[in-house]
Amino acid sequence: MTILHLRHIPGSRSVRILWLLEEVGCDYRLEIMKEDRSLYDVLCPVARVPALRDGEVTMHETGAMTEWICETRSPHLGRSPDSAGRAGWLDWLHFGETLLTHVIAARFRNPVPSPTASSSDEMIRLEHGFDLLEDWLGESNWLLSDFSGVDCHVGYSLWIASQVMELDPYPVLQAFLTRCSTRKAFQRASLLTGGTWK
């Protein structure tokens, strides 16, 4: 197999992929992009970061990267198209991006409380996402029966949320984040980019 090449900005969505690569344990080349950007700019980069290259294949969406890596390097962290858990795996994969979108909308687009309905609606959507996740994780340590690539995907979104807002009302989500951050692969990935993920 070819060696994967990940272009990464610390703190950006590519955290998901760096963490996943450490979980898989496959060979990869890491290119750290040291750009001075605000957190919002890092979340929405314009310089085609993140990027994952696998031979002639290049991807820029972390959901697609997660699927690709699991399918080509670590099937046990994904769910094959013919498996019973495939629909749930895909649902949580895309939920991770939806949750992050709600975090950005609620926290960054309206950093100062506004009397407009849209700001309130954005917070309500985010709270509904947290509630759904909290209810689901109340019965399990991980989103599926065992740790999988979707835990990296959703775990990153919660990590970003914890950097910009209080998660005290959600003890189950805090416990999930603790389980994520104490995984050896997460810690190795954190050390590769300066140990800044807490």
mmCIF file of N, CA and C in Angstrom, residues 11-145:
data_model
loop_
_atom_site.group_PDB
_atom_site.id
_atom_site.type_symbol
_atom_site.label_atom_id
_atom_site.label_comp_id
_atom_site.label_asym_id
_atom_site.label_seq_id
_atom_site.Cartn_x
_atom_site.Cartn_y
_atom_site.Cartn_z
ATOM 1 N N GLY A 11 -5.715 21.952 15.253
ATOM 2 C CA GLY A 11 -6.991 22.494 15.669
ATOM 3 C C GLY A 11 -8.086 22.392 14.625
ATOM 4 N N SER A 12 -7.713 22.168 13.357
ATOM 5 C CA SER A 12 -8.707 22.119 12.282
ATOM 6 C C SER A 12 -9.359 20.744 12.208
ATOM 7 N N ARG A 13 -10.279 20.591 11.267
ATOM 8 C CA ARG A 13 -10.972 19.319 11.103
ATOM 9 C C ARG A 13 -10.024 18.145 10.859
ATOM 10 N N SER A 14 -8.835 18.420 10.388
ATOM 11 C CA SER A 14 -7.899 17.318 10.130
ATOM 12 C C SER A 14 -7.418 16.657 11.415
ATOM 13 N N VAL A 15 -7.739 17.243 12.577
ATOM 14 C CA VAL A 15 -7.500 16.559 13.853
ATOM 15 C C VAL A 15 -8.150 15.175 13.804
ATOM 16 N N ARG A 16 -9.355 15.131 13.242
ATOM 17 C CA ARG A 16 -10.066 13.858 13.141
ATOM 18 C C ARG A 16 -9.227 12.808 12.425
ATOM 19 N N ILE A 17 -8.593 13.231 11.355
ATOM 20 C CA ILE A 17 -7.873 12.276 10.512
ATOM 21 C C ILE A 17 -6.536 11.897 11.123
ATOM 22 N N LEU A 18 -5.849 12.857 11.707
ATOM 23 C CA LEU A 18 -4.598 12.544 12.388
ATOM 24 C C LEU A 18 -4.841 11.550 13.518
ATOM 25 N N TRP A 19 -5.876 11.787 14.304
ATOM 26 C CA TRP A 19 -6.240 10.868 15.383
ATOM 27 C C TRP A 19 -6.582 9.487 14.815
ATOM 28 N N LEU A 20 -7.394 9.450 13.756
ATOM 29 C CA LEU A 20 -7.774 8.180 13.153
ATOM 30 C C LEU A 20 -6.551 7.434 12.630
ATOM 31 N N LEU A 21 -5.632 8.140 11.995
ATOM 32 C CA LEU A 21 -4.423 7.490 11.493
ATOM 33 C C LEU A 21 -3.619 6.857 12.635
ATOM 34 N N GLU A 22 -3.581 7.533 13.766
ATOM 35 C CA GLU A 22 -2.887 6.957 14.923
ATOM 36 C C GLU A 22 -3.630 5.742 15.468
ATOM 37 N N GLU A 23 -4.962 5.768 15.404
ATOM 38 C CA GLU A 23 -5.736 4.590 15.812
ATOM 39 C C GLU A 23 -5.440 3.410 14.898
ATOM 40 N N VAL A 24 -5.358 3.676 13.600
ATOM 41 C CA VAL A 24 -5.109 2.617 12.622
ATOM 42 C C VAL A 24 -3.693 2.063 12.754
ATOM 43 N N GLY A 25 -2.731 2.966 12.991
ATOM 44 C CA GLY A 25 -1.349 2.534 13.123
ATOM 45 C C GLY A 25 -0.641 2.293 11.800
ATOM 46 N N CYS A 26 -1.175 2.849 10.713
ATOM 47 C CA CYS A 26 -0.536 2.670 9.409
ATOM 48 C C CYS A 26 0.522 3.752 9.180
ATOM 49 N N ASP A 27 1.380 3.521 8.198
ATOM 50 C CA ASP A 27 2.385 4.516 7.848
ATOM 51 C C ASP A 27 1.715 5.726 7.200
ATOM 52 N N TYR A 28 2.155 6.905 7.571
ATOM 53 C CA TYR A 28 1.660 8.116 6.925
ATOM 54 C C TYR A 28 2.702 9.220 7.067
ATOM 55 N N ARG A 29 2.589 10.189 6.194
ATOM 56 C CA ARG A 29 3.457 11.367 6.239
ATOM 57 C C ARG A 29 2.595 12.543 6.675
ATOM 58 N N LEU A 30 3.068 13.289 7.655
ATOM 59 C CA LEU A 30 2.321 14.422 8.193
ATOM 60 C C LEU A 30 2.989 15.728 7.784
ATOM 61 N N GLU A 31 2.216 16.593 7.153
ATOM 62 C CA GLU A 31 2.692 17.928 6.786
ATOM 63 C C GLU A 31 1.878 18.935 7.603
ATOM 64 N N ILE A 32 2.531 19.559 8.563
ATOM 65 C CA ILE A 32 1.838 20.505 9.437
ATOM 66 C C ILE A 32 1.921 21.898 8.834
ATOM 67 N N MET A 33 0.760 22.489 8.596
ATOM 68 C CA MET A 33 0.666 23.830 8.044
ATOM 69 C C MET A 33 0.582 24.814 9.201
ATOM 70 N N LYS A 34 1.600 25.626 9.348
ATOM 71 C CA LYS A 34 1.638 26.573 10.459
ATOM 72 C C LYS A 34 1.185 27.938 9.966
ATOM 73 N N GLU A 35 -0.109 28.120 10.007
ATOM 74 C CA GLU A 35 -0.684 29.378 9.563
ATOM 75 C C GLU A 35 -1.313 30.090 10.738
ATOM 76 N N ASP A 36 -1.123 31.380 10.818
ATOM 77 C CA ASP A 36 -1.655 32.181 11.904
ATOM 78 C C ASP A 36 -3.079 32.592 11.543
ATOM 79 N N ARG A 37 -4.052 31.835 12.050
ATOM 80 C CA ARG A 37 -5.445 32.114 11.738
ATOM 81 C C ARG A 37 -6.253 32.137 13.021
ATOM 82 N N SER A 38 -7.390 32.803 12.982
ATOM 83 C CA SER A 38 -8.313 32.745 14.111
ATOM 84 C C SER A 38 -8.939 31.364 14.135
ATOM 85 N N LEU A 39 -9.600 30.998 15.240
ATOM 86 C CA LEU A 39 -10.213 29.681 15.337
ATOM 87 C C LEU A 39 -11.241 29.479 14.242
ATOM 88 N N TYR A 40 -12.017 30.514 13.926
ATOM 89 C CA TYR A 40 -13.030 30.353 12.886
ATOM 90 C C TYR A 40 -12.362 30.071 11.541
ATOM 91 N N ASP A 41 -11.274 30.765 11.251
ATOM 92 C CA ASP A 41 -10.583 30.533 9.982
ATOM 93 C C ASP A 41 -10.013 29.120 9.918
ATOM 94 N N VAL A 42 -9.529 28.618 11.068
ATOM 95 C CA VAL A 42 -8.998 27.262 11.093
ATOM 96 C C VAL A 42 -10.115 26.258 10.837
ATOM 97 N N LEU A 43 -11.304 26.546 11.373
ATOM 98 C CA LEU A 43 -12.426 25.649 11.154
ATOM 99 C C LEU A 43 -12.866 25.648 9.698
ATOM 100 N N CYS A 44 -12.703 26.769 9.021
ATOM 101 C CA CYS A 44 -13.152 26.901 7.631
ATOM 102 C C CYS A 44 -12.000 27.358 6.752
ATOM 103 N N PRO A 45 -10.957 26.546 6.623
ATOM 104 C CA PRO A 45 -9.778 26.988 5.875
ATOM 105 C C PRO A 45 -10.067 27.122 4.385
ATOM 106 N N VAL A 46 -9.326 28.012 3.749
ATOM 107 C CA VAL A 46 -9.506 28.231 2.317
ATOM 108 C C VAL A 46 -8.316 27.718 1.513
ATOM 109 N N ALA A 47 -7.269 27.276 2.188
ATOM 110 C CA ALA A 47 -6.048 26.860 1.480
ATOM 111 C C ALA A 47 -6.016 25.355 1.225
ATOM 112 N N ARG A 48 -7.178 24.769 0.994
ATOM 113 C CA ARG A 48 -7.293 23.343 0.690
ATOM 114 C C ARG A 48 -6.645 22.477 1.761
ATOM 115 N N VAL A 49 -6.882 22.865 3.009
ATOM 116 C CA VAL A 49 -6.441 22.082 4.160
ATOM 117 C C VAL A 49 -7.702 21.771 4.949
ATOM 118 N N PRO A 50 -7.961 20.576 5.380
ATOM 119 C CA PRO A 50 -7.057 19.430 5.291
ATOM 120 C C PRO A 50 -7.050 18.814 3.893
ATOM 121 N N ALA A 51 -6.052 18.002 3.685
ATOM 122 C CA ALA A 51 -6.001 17.218 2.457
ATOM 123 C C ALA A 51 -5.331 15.888 2.776
ATOM 124 N N LEU A 52 -5.863 14.842 2.196
ATOM 125 C CA LEU A 52 -5.297 13.510 2.350
ATOM 126 C C LEU A 52 -4.989 12.975 0.961
ATOM 127 N N ARG A 53 -3.754 12.528 0.776
ATOM 128 C CA ARG A 53 -3.366 11.937 -0.494
ATOM 129 C C ARG A 53 -2.996 10.478 -0.274
ATOM 130 N N ASP A 54 -3.533 9.634 -1.140
ATOM 131 C CA ASP A 54 -3.238 8.204 -1.123
ATOM 132 C C ASP A 54 -2.924 7.809 -2.556
ATOM 133 N N GLY A 55 -1.644 7.833 -2.912
ATOM 134 C CA GLY A 55 -1.264 7.574 -4.291
ATOM 135 C C GLY A 55 -1.827 8.646 -5.202
ATOM 136 N N GLU A 56 -2.673 8.261 -6.150
ATOM 137 C CA GLU A 56 -3.269 9.208 -7.095
ATOM 138 C C GLU A 56 -4.559 9.836 -6.563
ATOM 139 N N VAL A 57 -5.006 9.399 -5.399
ATOM 140 C CA VAL A 57 -6.269 9.881 -4.826
ATOM 141 C C VAL A 57 -5.988 11.020 -3.861
ATOM 142 N N THR A 58 -6.722 12.136 -4.005
ATOM 143 C CA THR A 58 -6.632 13.250 -3.065
ATOM 144 C C THR A 58 -8.036 13.611 -2.605
ATOM 145 N N MET A 59 -8.182 13.829 -1.306
ATOM 146 C CA MET A 59 -9.476 14.182 -0.720
ATOM 147 C C MET A 59 -9.320 15.402 0.169
ATOM 148 N N HIS A 60 -10.435 16.171 0.313
ATOM 149 C CA HIS A 60 -10.415 17.358 1.155
ATOM 150 C C HIS A 60 -11.500 17.362 2.219
ATOM 151 N N GLU A 61 -12.417 16.413 2.166
ATOM 152 C CA GLU A 61 -13.492 16.335 3.149
ATOM 153 C C GLU A 61 -13.174 15.248 4.167
ATOM 154 N N THR A 62 -13.220 15.606 5.455
ATOM 155 C CA THR A 62 -12.806 14.645 6.481
ATOM 156 C C THR A 62 -13.756 13.455 6.589
ATOM 157 N N GLY A 63 -15.035 13.634 6.240
ATOM 158 C CA GLY A 63 -15.939 12.487 6.247
ATOM 159 C C GLY A 63 -15.529 11.464 5.207
ATOM 160 N N ALA A 64 -15.206 11.945 4.010
ATOM 161 C CA ALA A 64 -14.748 11.051 2.948
ATOM 162 C C ALA A 64 -13.422 10.395 3.336
ATOM 163 N N MET A 65 -12.533 11.174 3.956
ATOM 164 C CA MET A 65 -11.247 10.609 4.392
ATOM 165 C C MET A 65 -11.460 9.491 5.402
ATOM 166 N N THR A 66 -12.373 9.710 6.344
ATOM 167 C CA THR A 66 -12.650 8.697 7.359
ATOM 168 C C THR A 66 -13.135 7.413 6.708
ATOM 169 N N GLU A 67 -14.083 7.535 5.793
ATOM 170 C CA GLU A 67 -14.567 6.346 5.084
ATOM 171 C C GLU A 67 -13.431 5.655 4.334
ATOM 172 N N TRP A 68 -12.631 6.428 3.628
ATOM 173 C CA TRP A 68 -11.548 5.875 2.814
ATOM 174 C C TRP A 68 -10.530 5.119 3.672
ATOM 175 N N ILE A 69 -10.106 5.761 4.749
ATOM 176 C CA ILE A 69 -9.095 5.134 5.611
ATOM 177 C C ILE A 69 -9.632 3.861 6.239
ATOM 178 N N CYS A 70 -10.862 3.907 6.714
ATOM 179 C CA CYS A 70 -11.439 2.707 7.325
ATOM 180 C C CYS A 70 -11.597 1.591 6.305
ATOM 181 N N GLU A 71 -12.033 1.925 5.106
ATOM 182 C CA GLU A 71 -12.257 0.896 4.088
ATOM 183 C C GLU A 71 -10.952 0.320 3.551
ATOM 184 N N THR A 72 -9.917 1.159 3.434
ATOM 185 C CA THR A 72 -8.676 0.684 2.807
ATOM 186 C C THR A 72 -7.607 0.248 3.806
ATOM 187 N N ARG A 73 -7.684 0.723 5.047
ATOM 188 C CA ARG A 73 -6.611 0.438 5.992
ATOM 189 C C ARG A 73 -7.068 -0.265 7.271
ATOM 190 N N SER A 74 -8.317 -0.069 7.656
ATOM 191 C CA SER A 74 -8.743 -0.590 8.953
ATOM 192 C C SER A 74 -10.251 -0.869 8.978
ATOM 193 N N PRO A 75 -10.680 -1.938 8.316
ATOM 194 C CA PRO A 75 -12.114 -2.221 8.224
ATOM 195 C C PRO A 75 -12.826 -2.334 9.568
ATOM 196 N N HIS A 76 -12.110 -2.745 10.618
ATOM 197 C CA HIS A 76 -12.781 -2.901 11.914
ATOM 198 C C HIS A 76 -13.198 -1.560 12.520
ATOM 199 N N LEU A 77 -12.629 -0.447 12.022
ATOM 200 C CA LEU A 77 -13.029 0.875 12.510
ATOM 201 C C LEU A 77 -14.152 1.483 11.669
ATOM 202 N N GLY A 78 -14.545 0.792 10.614
ATOM 203 C CA GLY A 78 -15.668 1.226 9.782
ATOM 204 C C GLY A 78 -16.748 0.169 9.785
ATOM 205 N N ARG A 79 -17.664 0.281 8.856
ATOM 206 C CA ARG A 79 -18.696 -0.733 8.671
ATOM 207 C C ARG A 79 -18.859 -0.936 7.172
ATOM 208 N N SER A 80 -18.694 -2.161 6.722
ATOM 209 C CA SER A 80 -18.762 -2.451 5.286
ATOM 210 C C SER A 80 -20.181 -2.231 4.774
ATOM 211 N N PRO A 81 -20.331 -1.952 3.478
ATOM 212 C CA PRO A 81 -21.660 -1.685 2.908
ATOM 213 C C PRO A 81 -22.680 -2.793 3.145
ATOM 214 N N ASP A 82 -22.226 -4.027 3.311
ATOM 215 C CA ASP A 82 -23.174 -5.133 3.502
ATOM 216 C C ASP A 82 -23.377 -5.497 4.966
ATOM 217 N N SER A 83 -22.815 -4.705 5.898
ATOM 218 C CA SER A 83 -22.946 -5.029 7.325
ATOM 219 C C SER A 83 -24.206 -4.408 7.917
ATOM 220 N N ALA A 84 -24.672 -5.010 9.005
ATOM 221 C CA ALA A 84 -25.900 -4.543 9.648
ATOM 222 C C ALA A 84 -25.728 -3.142 10.245
ATOM 223 N N GLY A 85 -24.520 -2.791 10.642
ATOM 224 C CA GLY A 85 -24.297 -1.500 11.283
ATOM 225 C C GLY A 85 -23.922 -0.369 10.348
ATOM 226 N N ARG A 86 -23.956 -0.619 9.044
ATOM 227 C CA ARG A 86 -23.498 0.395 8.082
ATOM 228 C C ARG A 86 -24.311 1.687 8.155
ATOM 229 N N ALA A 87 -25.628 1.587 8.194
ATOM 230 C CA ALA A 87 -26.470 2.787 8.202
ATOM 231 C C ALA A 87 -26.183 3.644 9.436
ATOM 232 N N GLY A 88 -26.064 3.008 10.591
ATOM 233 C CA GLY A 88 -25.771 3.752 11.816
ATOM 234 C C GLY A 88 -24.404 4.419 11.765
ATOM 235 N N TRP A 89 -23.422 3.696 11.218
ATOM 236 C CA TRP A 89 -22.073 4.243 11.100
ATOM 237 C C TRP A 89 -22.074 5.491 10.223
ATOM 238 N N LEU A 90 -22.751 5.407 9.067
ATOM 239 C CA LEU A 90 -22.827 6.563 8.176
ATOM 240 C C LEU A 90 -23.597 7.717 8.815
ATOM 241 N N ASP A 91 -24.649 7.395 9.530
ATOM 242 C CA ASP A 91 -25.467 8.428 10.168
ATOM 243 C C ASP A 91 -24.635 9.220 11.176
ATOM 244 N N TRP A 92 -23.873 8.521 12.021
ATOM 245 C CA TRP A 92 -23.043 9.220 13.008
ATOM 246 C C TRP A 92 -21.896 9.970 12.335
ATOM 247 N N LEU A 93 -21.367 9.416 11.265
ATOM 248 C CA LEU A 93 -20.298 10.102 10.539
ATOM 249 C C LEU A 93 -20.764 11.486 10.084
ATOM 250 N N HIS A 94 -21.937 11.545 9.497
ATOM 251 C CA HIS A 94 -22.451 12.824 8.995
ATOM 252 C C HIS A 94 -23.000 13.698 10.124
ATOM 253 N N PHE A 95 -23.447 13.078 11.198
ATOM 254 C CA PHE A 95 -23.878 13.846 12.365
ATOM 255 C C PHE A 95 -22.722 14.666 12.925
ATOM 256 N N GLY A 96 -21.507 14.099 12.891
ATOM 257 C CA GLY A 96 -20.334 14.824 13.399
ATOM 258 C C GLY A 96 -20.156 16.166 12.717
ATOM 259 N N GLU A 97 -20.361 16.208 11.408
ATOM 260 C CA GLU A 97 -20.222 17.471 10.677
ATOM 261 C C GLU A 97 -21.403 18.394 10.952
ATOM 262 N N THR A 98 -22.607 17.828 11.062
ATOM 263 C CA THR A 98 -23.782 18.638 11.393
ATOM 264 C C THR A 98 -23.612 19.296 12.754
ATOM 265 N N LEU A 99 -23.125 18.521 13.723
ATOM 266 C CA LEU A 99 -22.925 19.067 15.064
ATOM 267 C C LEU A 99 -21.921 20.212 15.033
ATOM 268 N N LEU A 100 -20.840 20.038 14.288
ATOM 269 C CA LEU A 100 -19.838 21.095 14.190
ATOM 270 C C LEU A 100 -20.423 22.342 13.540
ATOM 271 N N THR A 101 -21.258 22.161 12.535
ATOM 272 C CA THR A 101 -21.915 23.292 11.886
ATOM 273 C C THR A 101 -22.774 24.067 12.879
ATOM 274 N N HIS A 102 -23.486 23.348 13.744
ATOM 275 C CA HIS A 102 -24.310 24.018 14.759
ATOM 276 C C HIS A 102 -23.443 24.759 15.773
ATOM 277 N N VAL A 103 -22.293 24.174 16.138
ATOM 278 C CA VAL A 103 -21.374 24.860 17.064
ATOM 279 C C VAL A 103 -20.907 26.175 16.457
ATOM 280 N N ILE A 104 -20.490 26.124 15.188
ATOM 281 C CA ILE A 104 -20.009 27.326 14.512
ATOM 282 C C ILE A 104 -21.119 28.366 14.418
ATOM 283 N N ALA A 105 -22.300 27.925 14.021
ATOM 284 C CA ALA A 105 -23.414 28.858 13.839
ATOM 285 C C ALA A 105 -23.804 29.513 15.153
ATOM 286 N N ALA A 106 -23.877 28.718 16.215
ATOM 287 C CA ALA A 106 -24.333 29.243 17.494
ATOM 288 C C ALA A 106 -23.288 30.104 18.180
ATOM 289 N N ARG A 107 -22.025 29.760 18.010
ATOM 290 C CA ARG A 107 -20.984 30.442 18.779
ATOM 291 C C ARG A 107 -20.230 31.510 18.000
ATOM 292 N N PHE A 108 -20.000 31.282 16.710
ATOM 293 C CA PHE A 108 -19.134 32.182 15.959
ATOM 294 C C PHE A 108 -19.893 33.208 15.130
ATOM 295 N N ARG A 109 -21.023 32.820 14.586
ATOM 296 C CA ARG A 109 -21.751 33.792 13.771
ATOM 297 C C ARG A 109 -22.387 34.881 14.607
ATOM 298 N N ASN A 110 -22.755 34.539 15.846
ATOM 299 C CA ASN A 110 -23.374 35.512 16.744
ATOM 300 C C ASN A 110 -22.694 35.460 18.105
ATOM 301 N N PRO A 111 -21.417 35.882 18.186
ATOM 302 C CA PRO A 111 -20.693 35.784 19.450
ATOM 303 C C PRO A 111 -21.301 36.651 20.546
ATOM 304 N N VAL A 112 -22.017 37.706 20.164
ATOM 305 C CA VAL A 112 -22.696 38.553 21.141
ATOM 306 C C VAL A 112 -24.173 38.208 21.095
ATOM 307 N N PRO A 113 -24.811 37.920 22.250
ATOM 308 C CA PRO A 113 -26.228 37.572 22.230
ATOM 309 C C PRO A 113 -27.035 38.605 21.465
ATOM 310 N N SER A 114 -27.925 38.113 20.638
ATOM 311 C CA SER A 114 -28.717 38.984 19.773
ATOM 312 C C SER A 114 -30.200 38.724 19.991
ATOM 313 N N PRO A 115 -31.028 39.755 19.889
ATOM 314 C CA PRO A 115 -32.468 39.535 20.057
ATOM 315 C C PRO A 115 -33.115 38.862 18.851
ATOM 316 N N THR A 116 -32.348 38.629 17.788
ATOM 317 C CA THR A 116 -32.941 38.043 16.584
ATOM 318 C C THR A 116 -33.284 36.583 16.819
ATOM 319 N N ALA A 117 -34.287 36.114 16.117
ATOM 320 C CA ALA A 117 -34.738 34.732 16.271
ATOM 321 C C ALA A 117 -33.688 33.744 15.786
ATOM 322 N N SER A 118 -32.913 34.130 14.774
ATOM 323 C CA SER A 118 -31.960 33.184 14.198
ATOM 324 C C SER A 118 -30.918 32.745 15.207
ATOM 325 N N SER A 119 -30.438 33.668 16.048
ATOM 326 C CA SER A 119 -29.447 33.303 17.051
ATOM 327 C C SER A 119 -30.034 32.294 18.027
ATOM 328 N N SER A 120 -31.248 32.549 18.469
ATOM 329 C CA SER A 120 -31.912 31.641 19.386
ATOM 330 C C SER A 120 -32.136 30.280 18.725
ATOM 331 N N ASP A 121 -32.559 30.292 17.473
ATOM 332 C CA ASP A 121 -32.788 29.051 16.749
ATOM 333 C C ASP A 121 -31.505 28.238 16.615
ATOM 334 N N GLU A 122 -30.379 28.907 16.378
ATOM 335 C CA GLU A 122 -29.107 28.205 16.240
ATOM 336 C C GLU A 122 -28.720 27.507 17.540
ATOM 337 N N MET A 123 -28.925 28.189 18.678
ATOM 338 C CA MET A 123 -28.615 27.563 19.965
ATOM 339 C C MET A 123 -29.539 26.384 20.237
ATOM 340 N N ILE A 124 -30.796 26.533 19.874
ATOM 341 C CA ILE A 124 -31.757 25.439 20.081
ATOM 342 C C ILE A 124 -31.352 24.219 19.265
ATOM 343 N N ARG A 125 -30.937 24.428 18.016
ATOM 344 C CA ARG A 125 -30.486 23.305 17.188
ATOM 345 C C ARG A 125 -29.273 22.609 17.812
ATOM 346 N N LEU A 126 -28.346 23.406 18.305
ATOM 347 C CA LEU A 126 -27.161 22.832 18.936
ATOM 348 C C LEU A 126 -27.542 22.039 20.183
ATOM 349 N N GLU A 127 -28.410 22.601 21.009
ATOM 350 C CA GLU A 127 -28.842 21.895 22.221
ATOM 351 C C GLU A 127 -29.558 20.599 21.878
ATOM 352 N N HIS A 128 -30.359 20.604 20.811
ATOM 353 C CA HIS A 128 -31.020 19.368 20.383
ATOM 354 C C HIS A 128 -29.991 18.321 19.962
ATOM 355 N N GLY A 129 -28.936 18.766 19.269
ATOM 356 C CA GLY A 129 -27.872 17.842 18.890
ATOM 357 C C GLY A 129 -27.174 17.257 20.102
ATOM 358 N N PHE A 130 -26.881 18.099 21.089
ATOM 359 C CA PHE A 130 -26.268 17.623 22.328
ATOM 360 C C PHE A 130 -27.182 16.631 23.046
ATOM 361 N N ASP A 131 -28.472 16.967 23.109
ATOM 362 C CA ASP A 131 -29.430 16.093 23.795
ATOM 363 C C ASP A 131 -29.496 14.723 23.130
ATOM 364 N N LEU A 132 -29.548 14.709 21.793
ATOM 365 C CA LEU A 132 -29.603 13.444 21.059
ATOM 366 C C LEU A 132 -28.367 12.600 21.358
ATOM 367 N N LEU A 133 -27.215 13.232 21.315
ATOM 368 C CA LEU A 133 -25.961 12.520 21.554
ATOM 369 C C LEU A 133 -25.869 12.047 22.997
ATOM 370 N N GLU A 134 -26.288 12.893 23.920
ATOM 371 C CA GLU A 134 -26.253 12.524 25.336
ATOM 372 C C GLU A 134 -27.163 11.318 25.598
ATOM 373 N N ASP A 135 -28.359 11.320 25.033
ATOM 374 C CA ASP A 135 -29.270 10.190 25.214
ATOM 375 C C ASP A 135 -28.667 8.907 24.668
ATOM 376 N N TRP A 136 -28.068 8.990 23.482
ATOM 377 C CA TRP A 136 -27.493 7.798 22.861
ATOM 378 C C TRP A 136 -26.312 7.259 23.673
ATOM 379 N N LEU A 137 -25.425 8.147 24.086
ATOM 380 C CA LEU A 137 -24.221 7.724 24.806
ATOM 381 C C LEU A 137 -24.500 7.335 26.247
ATOM 382 N N GLY A 138 -25.692 7.630 26.723
ATOM 383 C CA GLY A 138 -26.046 7.222 28.081
ATOM 384 C C GLY A 138 -26.054 5.716 28.248
ATOM 385 N N GLU A 139 -26.173 5.001 27.142
ATOM 386 C CA GLU A 139 -26.233 3.538 27.178
ATOM 387 C C GLU A 139 -24.946 2.871 26.701
ATOM 388 N N SER A 140 -23.948 3.659 26.276
ATOM 389 C CA SER A 140 -22.768 3.055 25.655
ATOM 390 C C SER A 140 -21.547 3.945 25.829
ATOM 391 N N ASN A 141 -20.367 3.337 25.867
ATOM 392 C CA ASN A 141 -19.126 4.118 25.916
ATOM 393 C C ASN A 141 -18.829 4.784 24.583
ATOM 394 N N TRP A 142 -19.227 4.121 23.487
ATOM 395 C CA TRP A 142 -18.915 4.608 22.148
ATOM 396 C C TRP A 142 -20.186 4.674 21.320
ATOM 397 N N LEU A 143 -20.123 5.328 20.176
ATOM 398 C CA LEU A 143 -21.321 5.542 19.378
ATOM 399 C C LEU A 143 -21.894 4.243 18.815
ATOM 400 N N LEU A 144 -21.032 3.284 18.528
ATOM 401 C CA LEU A 144 -21.483 1.958 18.117
ATOM 402 C C LEU A 144 -21.059 0.971 19.192
ATOM 403 N N SER A 145 -21.140 -0.298 18.934
ATOM 404 C CA SER A 145 -20.832 -1.274 19.983
ATOM 405 C C SER A 145 -19.391 -1.175 20.465
#
